[in-house]
Tab-separated table of C-alpha atoms in Angstrom:
chain	number	residue	atom	x	y	z
A	1	UNK	CA	0.010	0.016	-0.001
A	2	UNK	CA	1.453	3.443	-0.922
A	3	UNK	CA	1.707	6.275	1.536
A	4	UNK	CA	-1.285	8.182	0.155
A	5	UNK	CA	-3.563	5.158	0.325
A	6	UNK	CA	-2.333	4.390	3.909
A	7	UNK	CA	-3.047	7.941	5.028
A	8	UNK	CA	-6.489	7.898	3.383
A	9	UNK	CA	-7.302	4.560	5.063
A	10	UNK	CA	-6.049	5.809	8.373
A	11	UNK	CA	-8.205	8.968	8.113
A	12	UNK	CA	-11.270	6.910	7.343
A	13	UNK	CA	-10.558	4.570	10.273
A	14	UNK	CA	-10.032	7.550	12.589
A	15	UNK	CA	-13.220	9.174	11.381
A	16	UNK	CA	-15.181	5.941	12.050
A	17	UNK	CA	-13.687	5.650	15.543
A	18	UNK	CA	-14.566	9.219	16.312
A	19	UNK	CA	-18.090	8.766	15.015
A	20	UNK	CA	-18.541	5.622	17.094
A	21	UNK	CA	-17.236	7.398	20.220
A	22	UNK	CA	-19.597	10.323	19.697
A	23	UNK	CA	-22.532	8.047	19.035
A	24	UNK	CA	-21.846	5.922	22.126
A	25	UNK	CA	-21.478	9.138	24.160
A	26	UNK	CA	-24.741	10.362	22.885
A	27	UNK	CA	-26.471	7.153	23.834
A	28	UNK	CA	-24.913	7.287	27.206
A	29	UNK	CA	-26.049	10.836	27.728
A	30	UNK	CA	-29.553	10.258	26.548
A	31	UNK	CA	-30.312	7.138	28.721
A	32	UNK	CA	-29.247	7.349	32.343
A	33	UNK	CA	-29.679	4.732	35.081
A	34	UNK	CA	-30.552	5.638	38.624
A	35	UNK	CA	-27.918	4.340	41.089
A	36	UNK	CA	-29.250	5.881	44.368
A	37	UNK	CA	-26.015	7.542	45.562
A	38	UNK	CA	-25.210	8.054	49.214
A	39	UNK	CA	-24.856	11.877	49.448
A	40	UNK	CA	-28.434	12.943	48.571
A	41	UNK	CA	-30.254	9.747	47.654
A	42	UNK	CA	-33.638	11.378	46.824
A	43	UNK	CA	-32.246	14.231	44.784
A	44	UNK	CA	-32.714	14.128	40.975
A	45	UNK	CA	-30.174	16.848	40.434
A	46	UNK	CA	-27.336	15.078	42.364
A	47	UNK	CA	-25.090	13.445	39.766
A	48	UNK	CA	-23.956	10.816	42.267
A	49	UNK	CA	-27.381	9.262	41.872
A	50	UNK	CA	-26.863	8.500	38.207
A	51	UNK	CA	-24.561	6.067	36.462
A	52	UNK	CA	-21.462	7.517	34.787
A	53	UNK	CA	-18.528	9.853	35.316
A	54	UNK	CA	-18.318	12.842	35.478
A	55	UNK	CA	-21.490	12.553	37.490
A	56	UNK	CA	-23.059	15.989	36.906
A	57	UNK	CA	-23.182	15.417	33.158
A	58	UNK	CA	-25.303	12.296	33.647
A	59	UNK	CA	-28.366	13.950	35.297
A	60	UNK	CA	-31.217	13.362	32.794
A	61	UNK	CA	-32.449	16.546	31.249
A	62	UNK	CA	-35.363	17.459	28.901
A	63	UNK	CA	-35.513	15.008	26.012
A	64	UNK	CA	-33.341	12.366	27.780
A	65	UNK	CA	-34.378	9.092	29.463
A	66	UNK	CA	-34.187	8.161	33.131
A	67	UNK	CA	-34.269	4.424	33.988
A	68	UNK	CA	-35.183	2.995	37.385
A	69	UNK	CA	-34.956	-0.680	38.178
A	70	UNK	CA	-35.007	-3.130	41.081
A	71	UNK	CA	-31.183	-3.346	41.172
A	72	UNK	CA	-30.772	0.264	42.224
A	73	UNK	CA	-34.064	1.565	43.760
A	74	UNK	CA	-34.186	0.788	47.516
A	75	UNK	CA	-36.899	-1.537	48.815
A	76	UNK	CA	-38.598	1.341	50.616
A	77	UNK	CA	-38.986	3.144	47.292
A	78	UNK	CA	-37.987	6.668	46.329
A	79	UNK	CA	-39.767	9.992	45.987
A	80	UNK	CA	-38.238	12.656	43.714
A	81	UNK	CA	-39.274	16.305	43.530
A	82	UNK	CA	-37.014	18.314	41.170
A	83	UNK	CA	-37.761	16.392	38.037
A	84	UNK	CA	-37.341	18.375	34.752
A	85	UNK	CA	-40.082	18.670	32.154
A	86	UNK	CA	-40.124	16.505	28.983
A	87	UNK	CA	-37.923	13.718	30.399
A	88	UNK	CA	-38.691	10.129	29.420
A	89	UNK	CA	-39.226	7.660	32.272
A	90	UNK	CA	-38.580	3.880	32.317
A	91	UNK	CA	-39.551	2.121	35.523
A	92	UNK	CA	-38.832	-1.685	35.723
A	93	UNK	CA	-38.999	-4.472	38.294
A	94	UNK	CA	-37.387	-7.875	37.946
A	95	UNK	CA	-37.402	-10.193	41.016
A	96	UNK	CA	-38.086	-7.610	43.761
A	97	UNK	CA	-40.672	-4.868	44.164
A	98	UNK	CA	-39.980	-1.307	43.030
A	99	UNK	CA	-41.910	1.838	44.033
A	100	UNK	CA	-41.176	5.235	42.517
A	101	UNK	CA	-43.069	8.566	43.150
A	102	UNK	CA	-42.655	11.534	40.854
A	103	UNK	CA	-44.299	14.955	40.741
A	104	UNK	CA	-46.912	16.151	38.283
A	105	UNK	CA	-45.064	17.318	35.168
A	106	UNK	CA	-45.066	17.457	31.451
A	107	UNK	CA	-43.257	14.190	30.635
A	108	UNK	CA	-41.953	12.583	27.469
A	109	UNK	CA	-42.738	8.851	27.202
A	110	UNK	CA	-43.502	6.761	30.246
A	111	UNK	CA	-42.814	2.993	30.376
A	112	UNK	CA	-43.735	0.796	33.353
A	113	UNK	CA	-42.702	-2.901	33.079
A	114	UNK	CA	-42.890	-5.925	35.381
A	115	UNK	CA	-40.241	-8.261	33.956
A	116	UNK	CA	-40.557	-11.192	36.317
A	117	UNK	CA	-41.966	-11.791	39.822
A	118	UNK	CA	-41.476	-8.304	41.222
A	119	UNK	CA	-44.188	-5.629	41.255
A	120	UNK	CA	-43.515	-2.165	39.847
A	121	UNK	CA	-45.594	0.893	40.869
A	122	UNK	CA	-44.969	4.270	39.382
A	123	UNK	CA	-46.984	7.026	41.184
A	124	UNK	CA	-47.504	10.503	39.788
A	125	UNK	CA	-48.562	13.105	42.331
A	126	UNK	CA	-51.724	15.194	41.776
A	127	UNK	CA	-51.598	18.319	39.614
A	128	UNK	CA	-51.349	18.931	35.858
A	129	UNK	CA	-49.919	15.901	34.161
A	130	UNK	CA	-49.110	15.675	30.435
A	131	UNK	CA	-47.242	12.829	28.670
A	132	UNK	CA	-46.456	11.393	25.313
A	133	UNK	CA	-46.915	7.593	24.797
A	134	UNK	CA	-47.554	5.479	27.930
A	135	UNK	CA	-46.800	1.758	28.025
A	136	UNK	CA	-47.759	-0.408	30.972
A	137	UNK	CA	-46.655	-4.036	30.534
A	138	UNK	CA	-46.323	-7.225	32.641
A	139	UNK	CA	-44.059	-10.008	31.336
A	140	UNK	CA	-43.719	-12.256	34.395
A	141	UNK	CA	-46.110	-12.924	37.304
A	142	UNK	CA	-45.567	-9.423	38.807
A	143	UNK	CA	-47.900	-6.429	38.530
A	144	UNK	CA	-47.146	-3.296	36.519
A	145	UNK	CA	-49.095	-0.294	37.710
A	146	UNK	CA	-49.228	3.453	36.933
A	147	UNK	CA	-51.074	5.362	39.709
A	148	UNK	CA	-52.189	8.957	39.770
A	149	UNK	CA	-52.243	10.108	43.430
A	150	UNK	CA	-55.358	12.271	43.133
A	151	UNK	CA	-56.852	13.118	46.531
A	152	UNK	CA	-59.871	15.190	45.426
A	153	UNK	CA	-62.810	14.348	43.179
A	154	UNK	CA	-65.136	16.408	41.065
A	155	UNK	CA	-64.704	20.152	41.529
A	156	UNK	CA	-62.343	19.443	44.417
A	157	UNK	CA	-59.862	17.777	42.161
A	158	UNK	CA	-56.790	19.730	41.076
A	159	UNK	CA	-55.613	16.933	38.817
A	160	UNK	CA	-55.850	16.889	35.069
A	161	UNK	CA	-54.224	14.184	32.904
A	162	UNK	CA	-53.494	14.388	29.192
A	163	UNK	CA	-51.753	11.494	27.443
A	164	UNK	CA	-50.884	11.151	23.754
A	165	UNK	CA	-51.639	7.407	23.783
A	166	UNK	CA	-51.908	4.500	26.276
A	167	UNK	CA	-51.126	0.817	25.779
A	168	UNK	CA	-51.754	-1.629	28.634
A	169	UNK	CA	-50.490	-5.230	28.058
A	170	UNK	CA	-50.854	-8.282	30.362
A	171	UNK	CA	-48.628	-11.243	29.422
A	172	UNK	CA	-48.347	-13.339	32.611
A	173	UNK	CA	-49.027	-10.910	35.433
A	174	UNK	CA	-51.312	-7.873	35.726
A	175	UNK	CA	-51.067	-4.454	34.037
A	176	UNK	CA	-53.245	-1.666	35.221
A	177	UNK	CA	-53.716	2.096	35.641
A	178	UNK	CA	-55.426	3.646	38.633
A	179	UNK	CA	-56.335	7.366	38.228
A	180	UNK	CA	-58.165	7.761	41.620
A	181	UNK	CA	-61.207	9.643	40.438
A	182	UNK	CA	-59.335	12.039	38.180
A	183	UNK	CA	-60.238	12.941	34.628
A	184	UNK	CA	-58.075	11.281	31.923
A	185	UNK	CA	-57.866	12.609	28.303
A	186	UNK	CA	-56.223	10.400	25.670
A	187	UNK	CA	-55.539	12.454	22.514
A	188	UNK	CA	-54.586	9.331	20.502
A	189	UNK	CA	-55.294	5.605	20.814
A	190	UNK	CA	-56.065	3.561	23.958
A	191	UNK	CA	-55.062	-0.029	23.432
A	192	UNK	CA	-55.413	-3.147	25.603
A	193	UNK	CA	-53.690	-6.475	24.991
A	194	UNK	CA	-54.175	-9.622	27.082
A	195	UNK	CA	-52.297	-12.877	26.589
A	196	UNK	CA	-53.262	-14.560	29.822
A	197	UNK	CA	-56.143	-14.691	32.347
A	198	UNK	CA	-55.453	-11.371	33.885
A	199	UNK	CA	-57.413	-8.442	32.437
A	200	UNK	CA	-55.799	-5.082	31.600
A	201	UNK	CA	-57.594	-2.530	33.798
A	202	UNK	CA	-58.198	1.189	34.155
A	203	UNK	CA	-59.464	1.716	37.742
A	204	UNK	CA	-61.336	4.556	39.387
A	205	UNK	CA	-61.666	6.901	36.497
A	206	UNK	CA	-64.262	9.641	36.849
A	207	UNK	CA	-64.126	10.421	33.118
A	208	UNK	CA	-61.973	9.024	30.301
A	209	UNK	CA	-61.994	11.126	27.041
A	210	UNK	CA	-60.666	9.239	23.987
A	211	UNK	CA	-59.946	11.075	20.722
A	212	UNK	CA	-58.296	8.119	18.911
A	213	UNK	CA	-59.190	4.465	18.485
A	214	UNK	CA	-60.170	2.207	21.338
A	215	UNK	CA	-58.789	-1.276	20.669
A	216	UNK	CA	-58.388	-4.702	22.245
A	217	UNK	CA	-55.610	-6.962	20.940
A	218	UNK	CA	-54.788	-10.593	21.758
A	219	UNK	CA	-57.122	-12.815	23.803
A	220	UNK	CA	-58.735	-9.911	25.531
A	221	UNK	CA	-61.102	-9.126	28.326
A	222	UNK	CA	-60.943	-5.594	29.598
A	223	UNK	CA	-62.477	-3.820	32.597
A	224	UNK	CA	-63.003	-0.105	33.124
A	225	UNK	CA	-63.925	0.546	36.805
A	226	UNK	CA	-65.696	3.848	36.433
A	227	UNK	CA	-67.929	4.980	39.352
A	228	UNK	CA	-71.597	4.777	38.483
A	229	UNK	CA	-72.076	8.375	39.646
A	230	UNK	CA	-69.511	9.687	37.095
A	231	UNK	CA	-70.919	12.440	34.822
A	232	UNK	CA	-69.978	10.999	31.460
A	233	UNK	CA	-67.720	8.040	32.217
A	234	UNK	CA	-65.952	6.567	29.223
A	235	UNK	CA	-66.302	9.204	26.499
A	236	UNK	CA	-65.634	8.660	22.739
A	237	UNK	CA	-64.927	12.170	21.628
A	238	UNK	CA	-62.904	12.283	18.407
A	239	UNK	CA	-63.334	14.875	15.645
A	240	UNK	CA	-62.459	12.271	12.999
A	241	UNK	CA	-63.694	8.742	12.407
A	242	UNK	CA	-62.799	6.343	15.240
A	243	UNK	CA	-62.561	2.566	15.442
A	244	UNK	CA	-63.931	1.024	18.619
A	245	UNK	CA	-62.822	-2.600	18.415
A	246	UNK	CA	-63.839	-4.512	21.498
A	247	UNK	CA	-64.096	-8.240	22.165
A	248	UNK	CA	-65.200	-8.485	25.807
A	249	UNK	CA	-65.395	-5.233	27.776
A	250	UNK	CA	-66.960	-4.327	31.076
A	251	UNK	CA	-67.623	-0.600	31.645
A	252	UNK	CA	-68.900	-0.353	35.232
A	253	UNK	CA	-70.009	3.259	34.751
A	254	UNK	CA	-71.454	5.421	31.907
A	255	UNK	CA	-70.536	5.248	28.252
A	256	UNK	CA	-70.936	8.546	26.289
A	257	UNK	CA	-70.491	9.193	22.562
A	258	UNK	CA	-69.563	12.880	21.955
A	259	UNK	CA	-67.740	12.324	18.674
A	260	UNK	CA	-68.264	14.461	15.579
A	261	UNK	CA	-66.851	11.855	13.278
A	262	UNK	CA	-68.315	8.353	12.847
A	263	UNK	CA	-67.541	5.864	15.615
A	264	UNK	CA	-67.464	2.318	14.249
A	265	UNK	CA	-68.059	-0.145	17.098
A	266	UNK	CA	-67.194	-3.787	16.440
A	267	UNK	CA	-67.666	-6.365	19.213
A	268	UNK	CA	-67.667	-10.132	18.767
A	269	UNK	CA	-68.238	-10.990	22.405
A	270	UNK	CA	-70.017	-8.978	25.018
A	271	UNK	CA	-70.034	-5.220	25.777
A	272	UNK	CA	-71.508	-4.544	29.255
A	273	UNK	CA	-72.359	-0.993	30.166
A	274	UNK	CA	-73.144	-0.656	33.847
A	275	UNK	CA	-74.154	3.008	33.699
A	276	UNK	CA	-76.080	5.181	31.262
A	277	UNK	CA	-75.440	4.989	27.498
A	278	UNK	CA	-75.624	8.486	25.918
A	279	UNK	CA	-75.305	9.764	22.396
A	280	UNK	CA	-74.995	13.572	22.134
A	281	UNK	CA	-76.607	15.317	19.112
A	282	UNK	CA	-73.314	15.356	17.195
A	283	UNK	CA	-72.615	11.653	17.648
A	284	UNK	CA	-72.916	8.980	15.038
A	285	UNK	CA	-72.292	5.350	15.956
A	286	UNK	CA	-72.267	2.364	13.622
A	287	UNK	CA	-72.193	-0.886	15.683
A	288	UNK	CA	-71.731	-4.391	14.281
A	289	UNK	CA	-71.773	-7.335	16.676
A	290	UNK	CA	-72.365	-11.073	16.770
A	291	UNK	CA	-72.466	-11.081	20.523
A	292	UNK	CA	-74.382	-9.008	23.142
A	293	UNK	CA	-74.680	-5.493	24.234
A	294	UNK	CA	-75.937	-5.284	27.789
A	295	UNK	CA	-77.096	-2.077	29.558
A	296	UNK	CA	-77.500	-1.848	33.288
A	297	UNK	CA	-81.125	-2.531	34.448
A	298	UNK	CA	-82.823	0.720	35.437
A	299	UNK	CA	-80.316	2.755	33.479
A	300	UNK	CA	-81.046	5.051	30.475
A	301	UNK	CA	-80.038	4.782	26.869
A	302	UNK	CA	-80.372	8.491	25.992
A	303	UNK	CA	-80.099	8.909	22.220
A	304	UNK	CA	-79.807	12.356	20.597
A	305	UNK	CA	-77.573	11.195	17.721
A	306	UNK	CA	-77.603	8.441	15.132
A	307	UNK	CA	-77.222	4.850	16.421
A	308	UNK	CA	-77.060	2.022	13.832
A	309	UNK	CA	-76.898	-1.471	15.298
A	310	UNK	CA	-76.413	-4.615	13.201
A	311	UNK	CA	-76.192	-8.260	13.983
A	312	UNK	CA	-76.000	-11.074	11.419
A	313	UNK	CA	-78.721	-13.010	9.562
A	314	UNK	CA	-77.626	-16.280	11.201
A	315	UNK	CA	-76.698	-14.791	14.583
A	316	UNK	CA	-78.787	-11.955	15.900
A	317	UNK	CA	-77.267	-9.423	18.269
A	318	UNK	CA	-78.882	-9.354	21.734
A	319	UNK	CA	-79.515	-5.826	22.930
A	320	UNK	CA	-80.827	-6.215	26.456
A	321	UNK	CA	-81.006	-5.212	30.079
A	322	UNK	CA	-78.536	-6.746	32.508
A	323	UNK	CA	-81.433	-8.137	34.629
A	324	UNK	CA	-84.267	-10.131	33.111
A	325	UNK	CA	-87.532	-8.551	34.023
A	326	UNK	CA	-86.002	-5.152	34.985
A	327	UNK	CA	-85.816	-2.949	31.883
A	328	UNK	CA	-83.544	-0.155	30.877
A	329	UNK	CA	-85.141	2.939	29.472
A	330	UNK	CA	-84.623	4.054	25.880
A	331	UNK	CA	-85.059	7.807	25.148
A	332	UNK	CA	-85.022	8.486	21.446
A	333	UNK	CA	-85.060	12.288	21.395
A	334	UNK	CA	-86.179	14.690	18.629
A	335	UNK	CA	-83.780	14.535	15.673
A	336	UNK	CA	-82.270	11.213	16.792
A	337	UNK	CA	-82.220	8.081	14.677
A	338	UNK	CA	-82.396	4.394	15.657
A	339	UNK	CA	-81.578	1.897	12.826
A	340	UNK	CA	-81.476	-1.757	13.817
A	341	UNK	CA	-80.926	-4.838	11.734
A	342	UNK	CA	-80.914	-8.458	12.942
A	343	UNK	CA	-81.181	-7.427	16.546
A	344	UNK	CA	-83.155	-9.074	19.373
A	345	UNK	CA	-84.292	-6.449	21.920
A	346	UNK	CA	-85.176	-7.594	25.447
A	347	UNK	CA	-86.329	-5.748	28.549
A	348	UNK	CA	-86.371	-2.292	27.004
A	349	UNK	CA	-88.887	0.421	27.963
A	350	UNK	CA	-89.324	2.871	25.077
A	351	UNK	CA	-89.890	6.386	26.411
A	352	UNK	CA	-93.292	7.898	25.595
A	353	UNK	CA	-93.812	11.204	23.703
A	354	UNK	CA	-90.386	11.115	22.037
A	355	UNK	CA	-90.056	12.189	18.403
A	356	UNK	CA	-86.865	10.472	17.282
A	357	UNK	CA	-86.875	8.289	14.207
A	358	UNK	CA	-87.054	4.485	14.543
A	359	UNK	CA	-85.758	3.426	11.123
A	360	UNK	CA	-86.394	-0.344	10.990
A	361	UNK	CA	-89.185	-2.576	9.681
A	362	UNK	CA	-89.997	-6.229	10.128
A	363	UNK	CA	-87.924	-7.166	7.063
A	364	UNK	CA	-84.836	-5.928	8.905
A	365	UNK	CA	-84.991	-8.972	11.122
A	366	UNK	CA	-85.537	-7.138	14.414
A	367	UNK	CA	-87.113	-9.252	17.151
A	368	UNK	CA	-89.224	-7.589	19.780
A	369	UNK	CA	-88.440	-10.127	22.502
A	370	UNK	CA	-89.747	-10.378	26.051
A	371	UNK	CA	-90.015	-7.611	28.593
A	372	UNK	CA	-90.294	-4.677	26.119
A	373	UNK	CA	-92.868	-1.903	26.481
A	374	UNK	CA	-93.842	1.365	24.803
A	375	UNK	CA	-92.443	0.550	21.353
A	376	UNK	CA	-93.976	2.457	18.461
A	377	UNK	CA	-96.663	0.589	16.539
A	378	UNK	CA	-95.340	-1.759	13.907
A	379	UNK	CA	-91.862	-1.927	15.574
């Protein structure tokens, strides 16, 4: 090899080495691991609490990632106050329990994972909370939980939560989110995935507002524990078309459609609504099911929008009260539309004096089953 070629090769090699060094340095700077130093163990800003040297350069800043795991978080847990905005959080547990408490902030992404037998709990204190994508996932037998420590409710609550998207996945253990009677707004998709017998759960939500799709993936069965006294409960509120793809869902409280696009509801199993079902005047819902839609006995289906409900010719959809002999009430208000095909209706009390359209005829395969009262003539 001549001198010129050797120098050229050396320069390329040196350039590659420098690039690799800078890249590795960047990765190191962007993803820091909590080590729980001895000087100020609960101080985010103390560089001794983070892996690396020099220590002060390793304190996670806006746009960077802070990782907490069972190898470094003490068994009593940690509470940190001076957390910067727009930092990404990864909280993991392996074989022992991990508990982390952080303040209300504008966060980047949040990931909560139970990797084996240990339980992981990430608690966000009350206040204004905003995040990008949130992932809550259990791999082993442990529980992965994100908790909002809201102490008030209704007008007394100072907590508001806005998340770009949420995905809750149960593999072997349990994955859940508890918002403690706070309001939760999801500007994107809310997705549940279940691969075992444990249901993904959202607990104690006063209101959940979803602007994206609501989806179940895997072998799913999902529970929303929403108090029955909640104003609107689970709210579908997108301004564009939304896909509501549910296999087996229990909503303990109300379900409200406030969307201005078309919400396409597909369910092959059972959708149980423990509270009132409400369609606001702007709402349009097109529901297709081969299973059952159950409304709490004594509750109200208050329709001011357009509700299309379809079963199949060989497998009618059952639209019924949760208790045989105790009906739910159907209010079909002025300007509203009901359009049923291949539906069996049971224990439904149709409100009197209402002027909404009932747009189905006997040829549509609708069965007026037992326990119904007040239906318009010919329906």
